[in-house]
Coordinates of C-alpha atoms in Angstrom, one line a residue:
Chain A
X14 CA -101.8 55.3 -213.2
X15 CA -101.9 55.3 -217.0
X16 CA -98.5 56.2 -218.4
X17 CA -98.4 58.3 -221.6
X18 CA -95.2 58.0 -223.6
X19 CA -94.9 60.8 -226.2
X20 CA -92.4 61.0 -229.0
X21 CA -90.3 62.6 -230.3
X22 CA -89.2 64.9 -227.4
X23 CA -88.2 67.5 -230.0
X24 CA -88.7 68.0 -233.6
X25 CA -87.4 70.4 -236.2
X26 CA -89.1 70.8 -239.6
X27 CA -89.4 73.3 -242.5
X28 CA -92.2 75.6 -243.3
X29 CA -94.9 73.8 -245.3
X30 CA -93.8 70.3 -244.1
X31 CA -96.1 67.8 -242.5
X32 CA -95.1 66.6 -239.0
X33 CA -96.5 63.8 -236.8
X34 CA -96.2 63.4 -233.0
X35 CA -97.0 60.1 -231.4
X36 CA -98.4 59.2 -228.0
X37 CA -98.6 55.7 -226.5
X38 CA -100.7 54.8 -223.5
X39 CA -99.8 52.0 -221.1
X40 CA -103.2 50.5 -221.5
X41 CA -106.3 50.9 -223.7
X42 CA -107.8 54.4 -223.2
X43 CA -110.7 54.0 -225.7
X44 CA -110.1 57.3 -227.5
X45 CA -110.1 59.3 -224.3
X46 CA -107.2 61.3 -225.7
X47 CA -106.7 65.1 -226.1
X48 CA -103.9 67.2 -227.6
X49 CA -102.8 70.6 -226.4
X50 CA -100.5 73.3 -227.9
X51 CA -98.5 75.5 -225.6
X52 CA -96.7 78.5 -227.2
X53 CA -93.6 79.9 -225.3
X54 CA -94.7 81.8 -222.2
X55 CA -98.4 81.1 -222.8
X56 CA -100.9 78.7 -221.3
X57 CA -101.9 75.5 -223.1
X58 CA -104.7 75.5 -225.6
X59 CA -106.9 72.5 -226.5
X60 CA -106.4 71.3 -230.1
X61 CA -108.1 67.9 -230.3
X62 CA -110.4 65.8 -228.1
X63 CA -111.8 62.3 -228.4
X64 CA -108.6 61.5 -230.3
X65 CA -109.8 63.0 -233.6
X66 CA -112.3 65.9 -232.9
X67 CA -111.1 69.4 -233.7
X68 CA -111.7 72.0 -230.9
X69 CA -113.6 75.2 -231.9
X70 CA -111.4 77.6 -233.8
X71 CA -108.5 75.2 -234.4
X72 CA -107.1 75.3 -238.0
X73 CA -108.0 72.3 -240.1
X74 CA -104.3 71.6 -240.7
X75 CA -104.3 69.9 -237.3
X76 CA -105.7 66.4 -237.1
X77 CA -105.7 63.5 -234.7
X78 CA -106.0 59.8 -235.1
X79 CA -105.5 56.5 -233.4
X80 CA -107.2 54.0 -231.2
X81 CA -106.5 51.6 -228.3
X82 CA -103.0 52.6 -227.0
X83 CA -101.6 54.4 -230.0
X84 CA -102.5 58.0 -231.0
X85 CA -101.0 60.6 -233.2
X86 CA -101.2 64.3 -233.9
X87 CA -100.5 65.5 -237.5
X88 CA -99.8 69.0 -238.6
X89 CA -100.0 69.7 -242.3
X90 CA -98.4 72.6 -244.0
X91 CA -96.3 73.7 -241.0
X92 CA -96.5 77.4 -240.3
X93 CA -94.3 79.7 -238.2
X94 CA -97.1 80.1 -235.6
X95 CA -97.0 76.4 -235.0
X96 CA -93.7 76.7 -233.0
X97 CA -94.8 75.4 -229.6
X98 CA -94.7 72.4 -227.3
X99 CA -97.4 69.8 -227.8
X100 CA -98.8 67.5 -225.1
X101 CA -101.1 64.6 -225.2
X102 CA -103.5 63.8 -222.2
X103 CA -105.5 60.7 -221.4
X104 CA -108.9 61.3 -219.6
X105 CA -110.1 57.7 -219.7
X106 CA -109.3 57.2 -216.0
X107 CA -108.2 59.1 -212.9
X108 CA -105.6 60.4 -212.4
X109 CA -105.6 62.2 -215.8
X110 CA -102.1 62.0 -217.1
X111 CA -100.1 63.9 -219.8
X112 CA -97.3 63.0 -222.1
X113 CA -93.9 64.6 -221.5
X114 CA -94.3 66.9 -224.5
X115 CA -92.8 67.5 -227.9
X116 CA -91.0 70.8 -228.7
X117 CA -91.5 71.8 -232.3
X118 CA -89.2 74.2 -234.0
X119 CA -88.8 75.5 -237.5
X120 CA -85.7 74.4 -239.4
Chain B
X21 CA -115.5 85.0 -224.6
X22 CA -114.4 82.6 -221.9
X23 CA -112.1 84.2 -219.4
X24 CA -110.4 82.5 -216.4
X25 CA -108.2 84.7 -214.2
X26 CA -106.2 83.1 -211.5
X27 CA -104.8 84.9 -208.4
X28 CA -103.2 84.1 -205.0
X29 CA -99.9 82.7 -206.0
X30 CA -96.6 83.7 -204.5
X31 CA -93.6 82.7 -202.4
X32 CA -94.4 80.5 -199.4
X33 CA -92.4 78.5 -196.9
X34 CA -92.6 74.7 -196.7
X35 CA -95.4 73.6 -194.4
X36 CA -97.4 76.8 -194.9
X37 CA -100.7 77.4 -196.7
X38 CA -101.9 79.3 -199.7
X39 CA -105.3 79.7 -201.3
X40 CA -105.6 80.2 -205.1
X41 CA -108.7 81.8 -206.7
X42 CA -110.0 81.7 -210.2
X43 CA -112.6 84.2 -211.5
X44 CA -114.6 82.9 -214.4
X45 CA -116.6 84.8 -217.0
X46 CA -118.0 84.4 -220.5
X47 CA -119.8 81.1 -219.9
X48 CA -122.3 79.6 -217.5
X49 CA -119.9 78.6 -214.7
X50 CA -122.4 76.5 -212.8
X51 CA -122.8 74.1 -215.8
X52 CA -119.1 73.1 -215.9
X53 CA -116.8 70.8 -214.1
X54 CA -113.6 72.7 -213.3
X55 CA -110.0 71.6 -212.6
X56 CA -106.6 72.8 -211.5
X57 CA -103.6 71.7 -213.6
X58 CA -100.0 72.6 -212.7
X59 CA -96.7 72.9 -214.5
X60 CA -93.4 72.9 -212.7
X61 CA -90.8 75.2 -214.2
X62 CA -89.6 73.9 -217.6
X63 CA -91.6 70.7 -216.9
X64 CA -94.7 69.0 -218.2
X65 CA -98.3 69.3 -217.2
X66 CA -99.8 67.6 -214.1
X67 CA -103.5 67.3 -213.3
X68 CA -104.1 68.3 -209.6
X69 CA -107.8 68.2 -208.8
X70 CA -111.3 68.5 -210.3
X71 CA -114.7 69.4 -209.0
X72 CA -118.2 68.7 -210.4
X73 CA -120.5 71.5 -211.6
X74 CA -122.4 71.6 -208.3
X75 CA -119.4 71.0 -206.0
X76 CA -120.8 67.7 -204.8
X77 CA -117.9 65.6 -206.1
X78 CA -114.2 66.3 -205.9
X79 CA -111.2 64.3 -207.3
X80 CA -107.5 64.6 -206.4
X81 CA -104.2 63.2 -207.4
X82 CA -102.7 61.1 -204.7
X83 CA -99.8 63.4 -204.0
X84 CA -102.1 66.3 -202.9
X85 CA -104.9 64.2 -201.3
X86 CA -105.4 65.4 -197.7
X87 CA -103.4 68.5 -198.3
X88 CA -105.3 70.4 -201.0
X89 CA -109.0 71.2 -201.2
X90 CA -110.8 72.2 -204.4
X91 CA -114.0 74.2 -204.0
X92 CA -116.3 76.6 -205.9
X93 CA -118.8 79.3 -205.4
X94 CA -121.2 79.3 -208.3
X95 CA -122.9 82.5 -207.2
X96 CA -119.5 84.2 -207.6
X97 CA -118.4 82.2 -210.6
X98 CA -115.2 81.4 -208.8
X99 CA -113.0 78.3 -208.3
X100 CA -110.6 77.9 -205.4
X101 CA -107.7 75.7 -204.4
X102 CA -106.7 75.6 -200.7
X103 CA -103.2 74.3 -200.4
X104 CA -102.0 73.3 -197.0
X105 CA -98.7 71.6 -195.8
X106 CA -97.0 72.9 -198.9
X107 CA -93.8 71.1 -200.1
X108 CA -91.0 72.1 -202.5
X109 CA -92.4 69.7 -205.1
X110 CA -95.6 71.8 -205.2
X111 CA -93.7 74.6 -206.8
X112 CA -95.4 75.2 -210.2
X113 CA -97.6 77.5 -212.2
X114 CA -101.2 76.6 -211.4
X115 CA -103.8 76.8 -214.2
X116 CA -107.5 77.0 -213.7
X117 CA -109.3 75.1 -216.5
X118 CA -112.8 74.2 -217.6
X119 CA -113.5 70.6 -218.4
X120 CA -115.4 69.6 -221.5
X121 CA -119.3 69.8 -221.7
X122 CA -121.4 69.6 -224.9
X123 CA -124.7 70.4 -223.2
X124 CA -125.5 66.8 -222.4
X125 CA -122.4 65.0 -221.4
X126 CA -119.3 65.9 -219.4
X127 CA -115.8 65.1 -220.6
X128 CA -112.5 65.3 -218.8
X129 CA -110.4 67.2 -221.3
X130 CA -109.4 70.7 -220.5
X131 CA -111.2 73.1 -222.8
X132 CA -110.2 76.5 -221.6
X133 CA -107.2 77.7 -219.5
X134 CA -106.4 80.7 -217.5
X135 CA -103.0 82.5 -217.7
X136 CA -101.8 80.7 -214.6
X137 CA -100.5 81.8 -211.2
X138 CA -97.0 80.9 -209.9
X139 CA -96.6 79.2 -206.6
X140 CA -93.0 78.9 -205.2
X141 CA -92.5 76.8 -202.1
X142 CA -89.1 77.7 -200.6
X143 CA -87.5 78.7 -197.3

């Protein structure tokens, strides 16, 4: 199975700041990488697919980048509604696997 | 608007069975691959199983292979997960999800999610 190592596990930042979350795959996943946001008590929502494509309706302050085994999610101009957990997922190969998550809080 | 509504969760004893259902609306159900993804309490996400748009192909994670069966009824726009020989480690919220489709190609990201149904396996 492809292992997804996500960092940091938790993050505290101020409103208006830019934050970056990293995800490393145990092998090349050829941009088969998605990012999800899960707000407290809610189901996950797709943010990014194909490593850098924004899903319909997702604010442009979210962006994804990376290639090979290293990927990142950037959130510009952090807003209060961005408080959530964020997960990466590889879909290059079965079984699809997720990172362990990053919990984002406002400082 | 895409809607996915799961049902069928509950408390069940180890070794027993449970069947989850997901009612879909707001999109052409028969065009999409579908999947079940679960999340143990306060834990991360885990893909469980996927099924092709016509039900002809199914895929499972090793830990549920032979115990769980994913199926669909396109006439009813419904997805199912039959769970047999349940174990305590199957305790989780189970989400019904659509996989990605751009009208030409299929992709294995999870585009839309239901609200989830909680399955608790305990004696």
